[in-house]
Amino acid sequence: MSFGKGCHLHLIDGSAFIFRAFHALPPLTRKSDGLPIGAVAGFCNMIFKMVEDNKGPDAPTHVAVVFDKGSHTFRNDMYDQYKANRDEMPEELRPQMPLTREATRAFNIACVEKEGFEADDIIATLSVQAREAGGRVTIISSDKDLMQLVGGGVEMFDAMKNKRIDSDGVREKFGVGPERVVDVQALAGDSVDNVPGAPGIGIKTAALLINEYGDLESLLDRAEEIKQPKRRQTLIDHRAQIELSKRLVQLDDAMLLDFTLADLEVKEPEAEALLTFLNEMEFRTLTKRVADNLGVEAPAIADTNPAGANPNEAADAPVNLPFVPEDYECVRDADALKTWIAKAHACGWVAVDTETTSLNEMRAELVGISLSVEPGQACYIPLGHKDGVDDLFGSAAHADGQMPMDDALALLKPLLEDPAVIKIGQNMKYDAKIFARNGVSVAPIDDTMLMSYALNAGLHGHGMDTLSERYLEHTPIPIKSLLGTGKSAITFDRVPVDDAVKYAAEDADITLRLWKLFKPQLHQKRVTTVYETLERPLVPVLAKMEMTGIKVDRDTLSRMSNAFAQKMAGLEAEIHELAGQSFNVGSPKQLGEILFDKMELPGGKKGKTGAYATGADVLEDLASEGHNLPARVLDWRQLSKLKSTYTDALQDHINPDTGRVHTSYIQSGANTGRLASTDPNLQNIPVRSEEGRRIREAFVADEGKVILSLDYSQIELRILAHVAGIESLKQAFREGQDIHALTASEMFDVPLDQMTPDIRRQAKAINFGVIYGISGFGLARNLRIPRKEAQGFIDRYFERFPGIKEYMDDTVAFAKEHGYVQTLFGRKINTPEIGAKGPQAGFAKRAAINAPIQGTAADVIRRAMIRMPEAIEGLPAKMLLQVHDELLFEVDADGVDKTIDAVREIMENASMPAVKLDVPLTVDAGQGANWAEAH
DNA sequence: CCTGTCACG
DNA sequence: GACGTACGTGACAGGG
């Protein structure tokens, strides 16, 4: 049937359907193979509903589902920033895209897309064709970009709100008729699509202007006439940008299409084709409903994996199944291994755990691998176990009954790298690094430790033992029972294979059970996005940084150690002299007795253990009263710290194979979302004292390279200004002012040009105090001023910045109501102590105030790090370290400038597009032969 | 193994 | 009115 008068065309915005279905539904997977299928399921349900709902007298005669195709369109040629702030398509959604096309065809509905065009353009073209042919059109979408098409028989239908949108509806939304919608959009811009528009002008103002001047062109030509000076200047200054915006929002309604409206005629679905498709997708309910509707028998769902369990069906998650170590299998040959690999392929997931000779990931040797695909069933593949007693050289014979490691890895590699099979681990970064060192790059992954962290940060730890006891009510076999402790501890390769099977397979079993438990909880607790955008993608980034390591010059450290030792010996002699006796300067107990019992100095206070307090603050007070001994002890302590923790200890961390130091980041260590660094901790290398800072000279660039450091300037204060909505602070950051000086000026009524360093210093302390949940006591101690005075400062601060007080009170109230606080990116930090009575209450409050600020800053740099590999791809640069607000790189000397540009771009825009901050984030860069020069 | 101390953001 | 307080970490040494 050709299309003409009396015909009614339905155009369905397919891409919008898909995204809505994807985000509205939990991450369903196909039971037989684990293929993610949630968006397809939602899409099919929506299509089916559309078909059912439109069978009345107003039924469409023609229908098409229209999709976007390709990420690059003609609009990107006009403006390279178009839609540039869109996030990557989620990993789980990608494989579902072609299936939605198949689904459309299965419903016997025309499926329309064209490379280089957006669905909106096709919808525009078809709408115009239909209107010219004298027919009616209903566009099923709520996308405001399509509102320009309404009128002359074209209407929209918002399937979410079940609401038709006609010209009046458009006028309601845009304040102008459909024919002027593009003019309003051109002025207002669109942050979702990154259309710039005119800065400072939103829909309201835009409509006002267009209504006054008739259309955009007249408005721009007569811009001089606008009364408001700011508005006038904006329009004059940004004319080109506004005109570009109009071209971006204007839909192409004259595309060349290789089909006609007649081809879109409504057809009855063919029962067999449709049911076959739905059956293949394993949509039980929908298959049945469609079959009923078509009046045919529903085909039986082919269950290719009757034993497999869908993690999304709670009843199928047998977390309470008993643990039976005897059921675990020891895999000793290729055939047995192939059976397990086939099982993993069949269900689409596999829990993996590695056993090694050491906890040092860069030195650990692989000893065995365990796998599990189903609760209660797991295997262990021994590969590097030794047998018998050591010979003279401390080595023993390779144990029998193990398949060659290379053979096992060759068989496992395709599975571990298969994009269709999710590899599940508890702290997968560890296993991924072990595999990487054996030539296998494990992907895609899930990590139960990180799931627990996203779900329950602040409630408990996230180690396997904790999680198993808490959620599975099962205490895993302690590793100590196999390895022993202390000097007599053995390495895992010396554990008898039979014992290893029970221990190692159990770990994989536990991991799988936890995964089945946590996966649906991520959605229920609304932390899927946190897990998928801030946790999971960071794993390979950290793994790579850790494996790269940073070059540390042993001679520099060694020379410093010697110098420190000499100075310490001198100080020690002096201290003993002053004390009139010899004692252990490093013992707080002995020192306390010398100071307060023997010398009878004032201020001796005993703590809960009965020992005198001898902290730096105590010693400083004594020193300021002219006592020499405590002053010398302070000097000695500083050197002792530098020597033992840094110049001595760091040397032991230099990897003999790489000559570099490889820290390990703990992703779930800090409740706020910050990383922690261990073995060694490279996030607390000295910088505040001149003597300490020199330790950074030992962190060097390789020959021909440069160390590059980029750090966020005042990121936490900027975030505070944003979340508390303090206009004066936001303005100051926008204008690049000295924020501490400004605070001081506001508080103490001192003009900026008369600011003294001391007043500024006090304001700075207050600014930091605010971030920490300020208290009079804390500020007093920090500034060494009377407590009353400190409280006076705070009162005045809150007077001048009432928004800050409001933010703090609101945050505490939120924590009390919900039991958690949140970062701007949705990370939840639980605050179980917030309702406590007594001294903990104060702690909990301040922690609750601090967590969203510290946590948001942590999220920002995480986002930057996740985007970094792509941003510096092709540049001769490697990311080495993260220190909370700083990233360290090692770059070829001739690539420095380009790297700074690329990294700064990513860091400064890291919050986008998820969060648009009201303040700019700025990044300072430094470079040099070593970390001291670069910082 | 716990406590005190001190290094960082 | 007294009490005890800045937020988040990790490493080391001493001492039981």
Short mmCIF file of C-alpha atoms in Angstrom, two decimals, chain A residues 478-828:
data_model
loop_
_atom_site.label_atom_id
_atom_site.label_comp_id
_atom_site.label_asym_id
_atom_site.label_seq_id
_atom_site.Cartn_x
_atom_site.Cartn_y
_atom_site.Cartn_z
CA PRO A 478 43.36 -20.27 56.99
CA ILE A 479 46.42 -19.96 54.78
CA LYS A 480 48.53 -20.18 57.91
CA SER A 481 47.36 -23.74 58.41
CA LEU A 482 49.20 -24.59 55.19
CA LEU A 483 52.17 -22.24 55.31
CA GLY A 484 52.80 -21.84 59.02
CA THR A 485 54.00 -18.53 60.45
CA GLY A 486 57.16 -16.65 61.16
CA LYS A 487 60.58 -17.98 60.29
CA SER A 488 59.42 -21.51 59.67
CA ALA A 489 56.78 -20.46 57.14
CA ILE A 490 56.95 -22.23 53.80
CA THR A 491 55.94 -20.99 50.38
CA PHE A 492 52.87 -22.29 48.58
CA ASP A 493 54.90 -24.42 46.16
CA ARG A 494 55.92 -26.58 49.15
CA VAL A 495 52.34 -27.25 50.16
CA PRO A 496 51.29 -30.86 49.39
CA VAL A 497 49.00 -30.87 46.36
CA ASP A 498 46.16 -32.61 48.20
CA ASP A 499 46.04 -29.85 50.83
CA ALA A 500 46.42 -27.16 48.18
CA VAL A 501 43.38 -28.44 46.29
CA LYS A 502 41.11 -28.04 49.30
CA TYR A 503 42.39 -24.56 50.08
CA ALA A 504 42.70 -23.12 46.59
CA ALA A 505 39.51 -24.54 45.07
CA GLU A 506 37.60 -23.30 48.07
CA ASP A 507 38.79 -19.76 47.32
CA ALA A 508 37.40 -19.94 43.79
CA ASP A 509 34.17 -21.43 45.13
CA ILE A 510 33.79 -18.62 47.67
CA THR A 511 34.54 -15.99 45.06
CA LEU A 512 31.88 -17.36 42.74
CA ARG A 513 29.29 -17.50 45.51
CA LEU A 514 30.05 -13.92 46.55
CA TRP A 515 29.73 -12.80 42.95
CA LYS A 516 26.31 -14.35 42.64
CA LEU A 517 25.30 -12.64 45.82
CA PHE A 518 26.72 -9.19 45.05
CA LYS A 519 25.92 -8.80 41.36
CA PRO A 520 22.18 -8.16 41.79
CA GLN A 521 22.81 -6.12 44.93
CA LEU A 522 24.76 -3.56 42.89
CA HIS A 523 21.55 -2.60 41.14
CA GLN A 524 19.39 -2.80 44.19
CA LYS A 525 21.67 -0.42 46.04
CA ARG A 526 22.16 1.81 42.96
CA VAL A 527 25.90 1.49 42.83
CA THR A 528 26.25 -0.25 39.48
CA THR A 529 27.52 2.95 37.89
CA VAL A 530 30.06 3.47 40.66
CA TYR A 531 31.27 -0.10 40.27
CA GLU A 532 31.33 -0.02 36.48
CA THR A 533 32.77 3.45 35.95
CA LEU A 534 34.97 4.07 39.01
CA GLU A 535 36.03 0.64 40.26
CA ARG A 536 36.22 -2.04 37.59
CA PRO A 537 37.91 -0.03 34.83
CA LEU A 538 40.59 1.18 37.25
CA VAL A 539 41.93 -2.34 37.79
CA PRO A 540 43.93 -2.66 34.55
CA VAL A 541 45.14 0.94 34.90
CA LEU A 542 46.57 0.33 38.36
CA ALA A 543 47.97 -3.03 37.34
CA LYS A 544 49.90 -1.39 34.55
CA MET A 545 51.24 1.44 36.73
CA GLU A 546 52.36 -1.02 39.36
CA MET A 547 54.13 -3.21 36.84
CA THR A 548 55.85 -0.19 35.30
CA GLY A 549 57.23 0.97 38.64
CA ILE A 550 59.45 3.99 39.19
CA LYS A 551 63.22 4.06 38.97
CA VAL A 552 64.88 4.69 42.32
CA ASP A 553 68.56 5.45 42.61
CA ARG A 554 70.07 3.24 45.27
CA ASP A 555 73.31 5.22 45.62
CA THR A 556 71.47 8.44 46.39
CA LEU A 557 69.47 6.71 49.12
CA SER A 558 72.49 4.96 50.50
CA ARG A 559 74.48 8.20 50.76
CA MET A 560 71.57 9.83 52.53
CA SER A 561 71.29 6.92 54.95
CA ASN A 562 74.92 7.29 55.88
CA ALA A 563 74.60 11.02 56.38
CA PHE A 564 71.53 10.54 58.54
CA ALA A 565 73.27 7.88 60.61
CA GLN A 566 76.17 10.21 61.32
CA LYS A 567 73.97 13.09 62.33
CA MET A 568 71.85 10.81 64.51
CA ALA A 569 74.90 9.49 66.31
CA GLY A 570 75.95 13.06 67.08
CA LEU A 571 72.47 13.96 68.34
CA GLU A 572 72.28 10.82 70.40
CA ALA A 573 75.51 11.64 72.21
CA GLU A 574 74.27 15.15 72.84
CA ILE A 575 70.95 13.89 74.18
CA HIS A 576 72.62 11.41 76.53
CA GLU A 577 74.88 14.19 77.71
CA LEU A 578 71.90 16.45 78.41
CA ALA A 579 70.08 13.63 80.17
CA GLY A 580 73.07 12.73 82.22
CA GLN A 581 72.66 9.09 81.30
CA SER A 582 72.43 6.78 78.34
CA PHE A 583 69.01 5.57 77.22
CA ASN A 584 67.13 4.51 74.10
CA VAL A 585 66.11 7.75 72.42
CA GLY A 586 63.71 5.83 70.25
CA SER A 587 61.72 4.54 73.19
CA PRO A 588 58.86 6.89 74.11
CA LYS A 589 58.61 5.12 77.45
CA GLN A 590 62.24 5.70 78.40
CA LEU A 591 62.18 9.22 77.03
CA GLY A 592 59.08 10.07 79.07
CA GLU A 593 60.74 8.85 82.23
CA ILE A 594 63.85 10.91 81.54
CA LEU A 595 61.88 14.07 80.79
CA PHE A 596 59.23 13.99 83.46
CA ASP A 597 60.59 11.80 86.27
CA LYS A 598 64.31 12.40 86.17
CA MET A 599 64.44 15.97 84.84
CA GLU A 600 61.06 16.84 86.33
CA LEU A 601 60.03 19.00 83.39
CA PRO A 602 56.47 20.36 83.51
CA GLY A 603 53.59 19.06 81.43
CA GLY A 604 54.03 15.33 81.97
CA LYS A 605 50.77 13.65 81.12
CA LYS A 606 50.19 9.96 81.14
CA GLY A 607 47.99 8.34 78.54
CA LYS A 608 45.67 5.40 78.99
CA THR A 609 48.57 2.96 79.01
CA GLY A 610 50.23 4.80 81.87
CA ALA A 611 53.10 6.05 79.74
CA TYR A 612 53.99 9.69 79.41
CA ALA A 613 52.95 11.31 76.13
CA THR A 614 56.04 12.35 74.18
CA GLY A 615 54.51 13.32 70.88
CA ALA A 616 55.89 16.12 68.74
CA ASP A 617 53.40 18.62 70.15
CA VAL A 618 54.53 17.90 73.73
CA LEU A 619 58.20 18.10 72.83
CA GLU A 620 57.67 21.30 70.86
CA ASP A 621 56.05 22.96 73.86
CA LEU A 622 59.01 22.00 76.01
CA ALA A 623 61.47 23.13 73.37
CA SER A 624 59.80 26.51 73.06
CA GLU A 625 60.30 26.96 76.78
CA GLY A 626 64.02 26.70 76.16
CA HIS A 627 64.63 23.05 77.00
CA ASN A 628 67.37 21.68 74.81
CA LEU A 629 66.86 17.97 75.19
CA PRO A 630 63.37 17.76 73.73
CA ALA A 631 64.46 19.94 70.81
CA ARG A 632 67.32 17.54 70.06
CA VAL A 633 64.98 14.56 70.35
CA LEU A 634 62.71 16.16 67.76
CA ASP A 635 65.67 16.51 65.40
CA TRP A 636 66.68 12.94 66.08
CA ARG A 637 63.19 11.62 65.48
CA GLN A 638 62.94 13.37 62.15
CA LEU A 639 66.18 11.81 60.97
CA SER A 640 65.28 8.45 62.39
CA LYS A 641 61.99 8.49 60.51
CA LEU A 642 63.59 9.52 57.26
CA LYS A 643 66.27 6.87 57.56
CA SER A 644 64.25 3.90 58.70
CA THR A 645 61.11 4.48 56.66
CA TYR A 646 62.60 5.95 53.54
CA THR A 647 66.31 5.90 52.80
CA ASP A 648 66.85 2.43 54.29
CA ALA A 649 63.52 0.75 53.56
CA LEU A 650 63.14 1.98 50.00
CA GLN A 651 66.40 0.33 49.00
CA ASP A 652 64.95 -3.03 49.98
CA HIS A 653 62.02 -2.43 47.67
CA ILE A 654 64.09 -1.98 44.53
CA ASN A 655 63.23 -4.93 42.33
CA PRO A 656 66.49 -6.59 41.24
CA ASP A 657 65.03 -7.52 37.83
CA THR A 658 63.69 -4.09 36.90
CA GLY A 659 65.81 -1.78 39.05
CA ARG A 660 62.57 -0.05 39.93
CA VAL A 661 60.22 0.21 42.89
CA HIS A 662 56.79 -1.30 42.34
CA THR A 663 54.22 -0.15 44.86
CA SER A 664 50.87 -1.83 45.18
CA TYR A 665 47.69 0.20 45.32
CA ILE A 666 44.79 -0.90 47.46
CA GLN A 667 41.66 0.12 45.66
CA SER A 668 39.29 -0.69 48.49
CA GLY A 669 41.50 0.52 51.31
CA ALA A 670 40.14 3.96 52.13
CA ASN A 671 36.43 4.32 52.81
CA THR A 672 36.23 7.62 50.95
CA GLY A 673 37.31 6.25 47.58
CA ARG A 674 40.90 7.25 47.88
CA LEU A 675 43.57 4.75 46.98
CA ALA A 676 46.10 3.52 49.48
CA SER A 677 49.66 2.57 48.56
CA THR A 678 51.64 -0.21 50.22
CA ASP A 679 54.89 -2.13 49.96
CA PRO A 680 56.19 0.51 49.86
CA ASN A 681 53.80 3.38 50.51
CA LEU A 682 54.78 5.89 47.84
CA GLN A 683 51.99 8.28 48.80
CA ASN A 684 53.80 9.57 51.88
CA ILE A 685 57.27 10.34 50.57
CA PRO A 686 58.42 13.48 52.46
CA VAL A 687 57.98 16.89 50.90
CA ARG A 688 57.19 19.36 53.69
CA SER A 689 60.66 19.61 55.20
CA GLU A 690 63.67 20.51 53.12
CA GLU A 691 65.68 17.57 54.44
CA GLY A 692 62.87 15.12 53.71
CA ARG A 693 62.12 16.52 50.29
CA ARG A 694 65.59 15.55 49.15
CA ILE A 695 64.52 11.92 49.33
CA ARG A 696 62.48 12.67 46.22
CA GLU A 697 65.75 13.25 44.38
CA ALA A 698 66.22 9.49 44.46
CA PHE A 699 63.05 8.98 42.38
CA VAL A 700 64.52 9.50 38.95
CA ALA A 701 63.65 9.30 35.29
CA ASP A 702 65.38 6.73 33.11
CA GLU A 703 68.08 8.02 30.73
CA GLY A 704 66.70 10.41 28.14
CA LYS A 705 63.44 10.73 30.01
CA VAL A 706 61.81 13.25 32.30
CA ILE A 707 59.65 12.95 35.40
CA LEU A 708 56.42 14.86 34.99
CA SER A 709 54.11 15.76 37.82
CA LEU A 710 50.60 17.17 37.38
CA ASP A 711 48.49 17.98 40.37
CA TYR A 712 45.08 19.46 40.99
CA SER A 713 45.17 22.87 42.59
CA GLN A 714 42.96 23.14 45.70
CA ILE A 715 40.62 20.43 44.45
CA GLU A 716 38.87 19.80 47.76
CA LEU A 717 38.18 23.48 48.41
CA ARG A 718 36.80 23.80 44.89
CA ILE A 719 34.53 20.86 45.47
CA LEU A 720 33.41 22.35 48.76
CA ALA A 721 32.59 25.64 47.00
CA HIS A 722 30.54 23.65 44.50
CA VAL A 723 28.64 21.31 46.81
CA ALA A 724 27.94 24.01 49.41
CA GLY A 725 27.09 26.48 46.66
CA ILE A 726 29.19 29.37 47.97
CA GLU A 727 28.93 31.99 45.27
CA SER A 728 31.81 34.18 46.44
CA LEU A 729 34.19 31.22 46.62
CA LYS A 730 33.06 29.93 43.23
CA GLN A 731 33.62 33.37 41.75
CA ALA A 732 37.08 33.53 43.31
CA PHE A 733 38.05 30.21 41.79
CA ARG A 734 36.70 31.24 38.40
CA GLU A 735 38.83 34.36 38.52
CA GLY A 736 41.90 32.51 39.71
CA GLN A 737 42.16 34.46 42.95
CA ASP A 738 44.20 33.47 45.99
CA ILE A 739 41.50 31.64 47.91
CA HIS A 740 43.11 31.77 51.32
CA ALA A 741 43.77 35.49 51.02
CA LEU A 742 40.19 36.00 49.97
CA THR A 743 38.89 34.03 52.95
CA ALA A 744 41.12 36.08 55.23
CA SER A 745 39.92 39.31 53.68
CA GLU A 746 36.26 38.31 54.15
CA MET A 747 36.77 37.20 57.70
CA PHE A 748 39.07 39.81 59.11
CA ASP A 749 37.93 42.75 56.98
CA VAL A 750 41.41 43.25 55.61
CA PRO A 751 41.61 44.51 52.01
CA LEU A 752 43.44 42.09 49.71
CA ASP A 753 46.23 44.58 49.05
CA GLN A 754 46.95 44.85 52.76
CA MET A 755 47.01 41.12 53.40
CA THR A 756 49.80 39.86 55.63
CA PRO A 757 51.22 36.36 55.45
CA ASP A 758 50.15 35.66 59.01
CA ILE A 759 46.49 36.53 58.49
CA ARG A 760 46.50 34.50 55.31
CA ARG A 761 48.04 31.54 57.15
CA GLN A 762 45.24 31.58 59.71
CA ALA A 763 42.60 31.68 57.00
CA LYS A 764 44.30 28.79 55.26
CA ALA A 765 44.10 26.72 58.42
CA ILE A 766 40.41 27.52 58.69
CA ASN A 767 39.80 26.53 55.08
CA PHE A 768 41.39 23.16 55.70
CA GLY A 769 39.59 22.83 58.99
CA VAL A 770 36.27 23.28 57.25
CA ILE A 771 37.00 20.37 54.95
CA TYR A 772 37.73 18.22 57.99
CA GLY A 773 34.60 19.20 59.91
CA ILE A 774 36.03 22.04 61.91
CA SER A 775 36.11 22.24 65.71
CA GLY A 776 37.36 24.94 67.98
CA PHE A 777 39.69 22.54 69.67
CA GLY A 778 41.24 21.28 66.46
CA LEU A 779 41.75 24.73 65.01
CA ALA A 780 43.18 25.99 68.28
CA ARG A 781 45.71 23.21 68.33
CA ASN A 782 46.62 23.66 64.71
CA LEU A 783 47.13 27.41 65.01
CA ARG A 784 48.47 27.24 68.57
CA ILE A 785 46.04 29.85 69.74
CA PRO A 786 43.62 29.84 72.67
CA ARG A 787 40.56 27.80 72.10
CA LYS A 788 38.22 30.73 72.61
CA GLU A 789 39.97 32.67 69.91
CA ALA A 790 39.73 29.74 67.53
CA GLN A 791 36.04 29.40 68.23
CA GLY A 792 35.68 33.10 67.49
CA PHE A 793 37.30 32.58 64.09
CA ILE A 794 34.95 29.75 63.32
CA ASP A 795 31.89 31.72 64.35
CA ARG A 796 32.94 34.59 62.14
CA TYR A 797 33.68 32.22 59.27
CA PHE A 798 30.19 30.76 59.44
CA GLU A 799 28.75 34.25 59.62
CA ARG A 800 30.51 35.21 56.42
CA PHE A 801 29.88 31.89 54.70
CA PRO A 802 26.52 30.73 56.02
CA GLY A 803 26.26 28.26 53.12
CA ILE A 804 29.13 26.23 54.56
CA LYS A 805 27.41 25.79 57.90
CA GLU A 806 24.25 24.83 56.07
CA TYR A 807 26.12 22.26 53.99
CA MET A 808 27.69 20.73 57.09
CA ASP A 809 24.37 20.49 58.91
CA ASP A 810 22.61 19.09 55.85
CA THR A 811 25.30 16.48 55.36
CA VAL A 812 25.07 15.27 58.95
CA ALA A 813 21.28 15.20 58.72
CA PHE A 814 21.49 13.17 55.52
CA ALA A 815 23.87 10.72 57.15
CA LYS A 816 21.56 10.31 60.12
CA GLU A 817 18.57 9.69 57.91
CA HIS A 818 20.15 7.32 55.41
CA GLY A 819 23.14 5.86 57.21
CA TYR A 820 25.48 6.94 54.44
CA VAL A 821 26.76 9.99 52.59
CA GLN A 822 27.45 10.28 48.89
CA THR A 823 29.96 11.79 46.50
CA LEU A 824 28.84 13.77 43.47
CA PHE A 825 29.41 10.65 41.40
CA GLY A 826 27.15 8.45 43.51
CA ARG A 827 29.77 6.68 45.59
CA LYS A 828 28.22 5.79 48.90
#
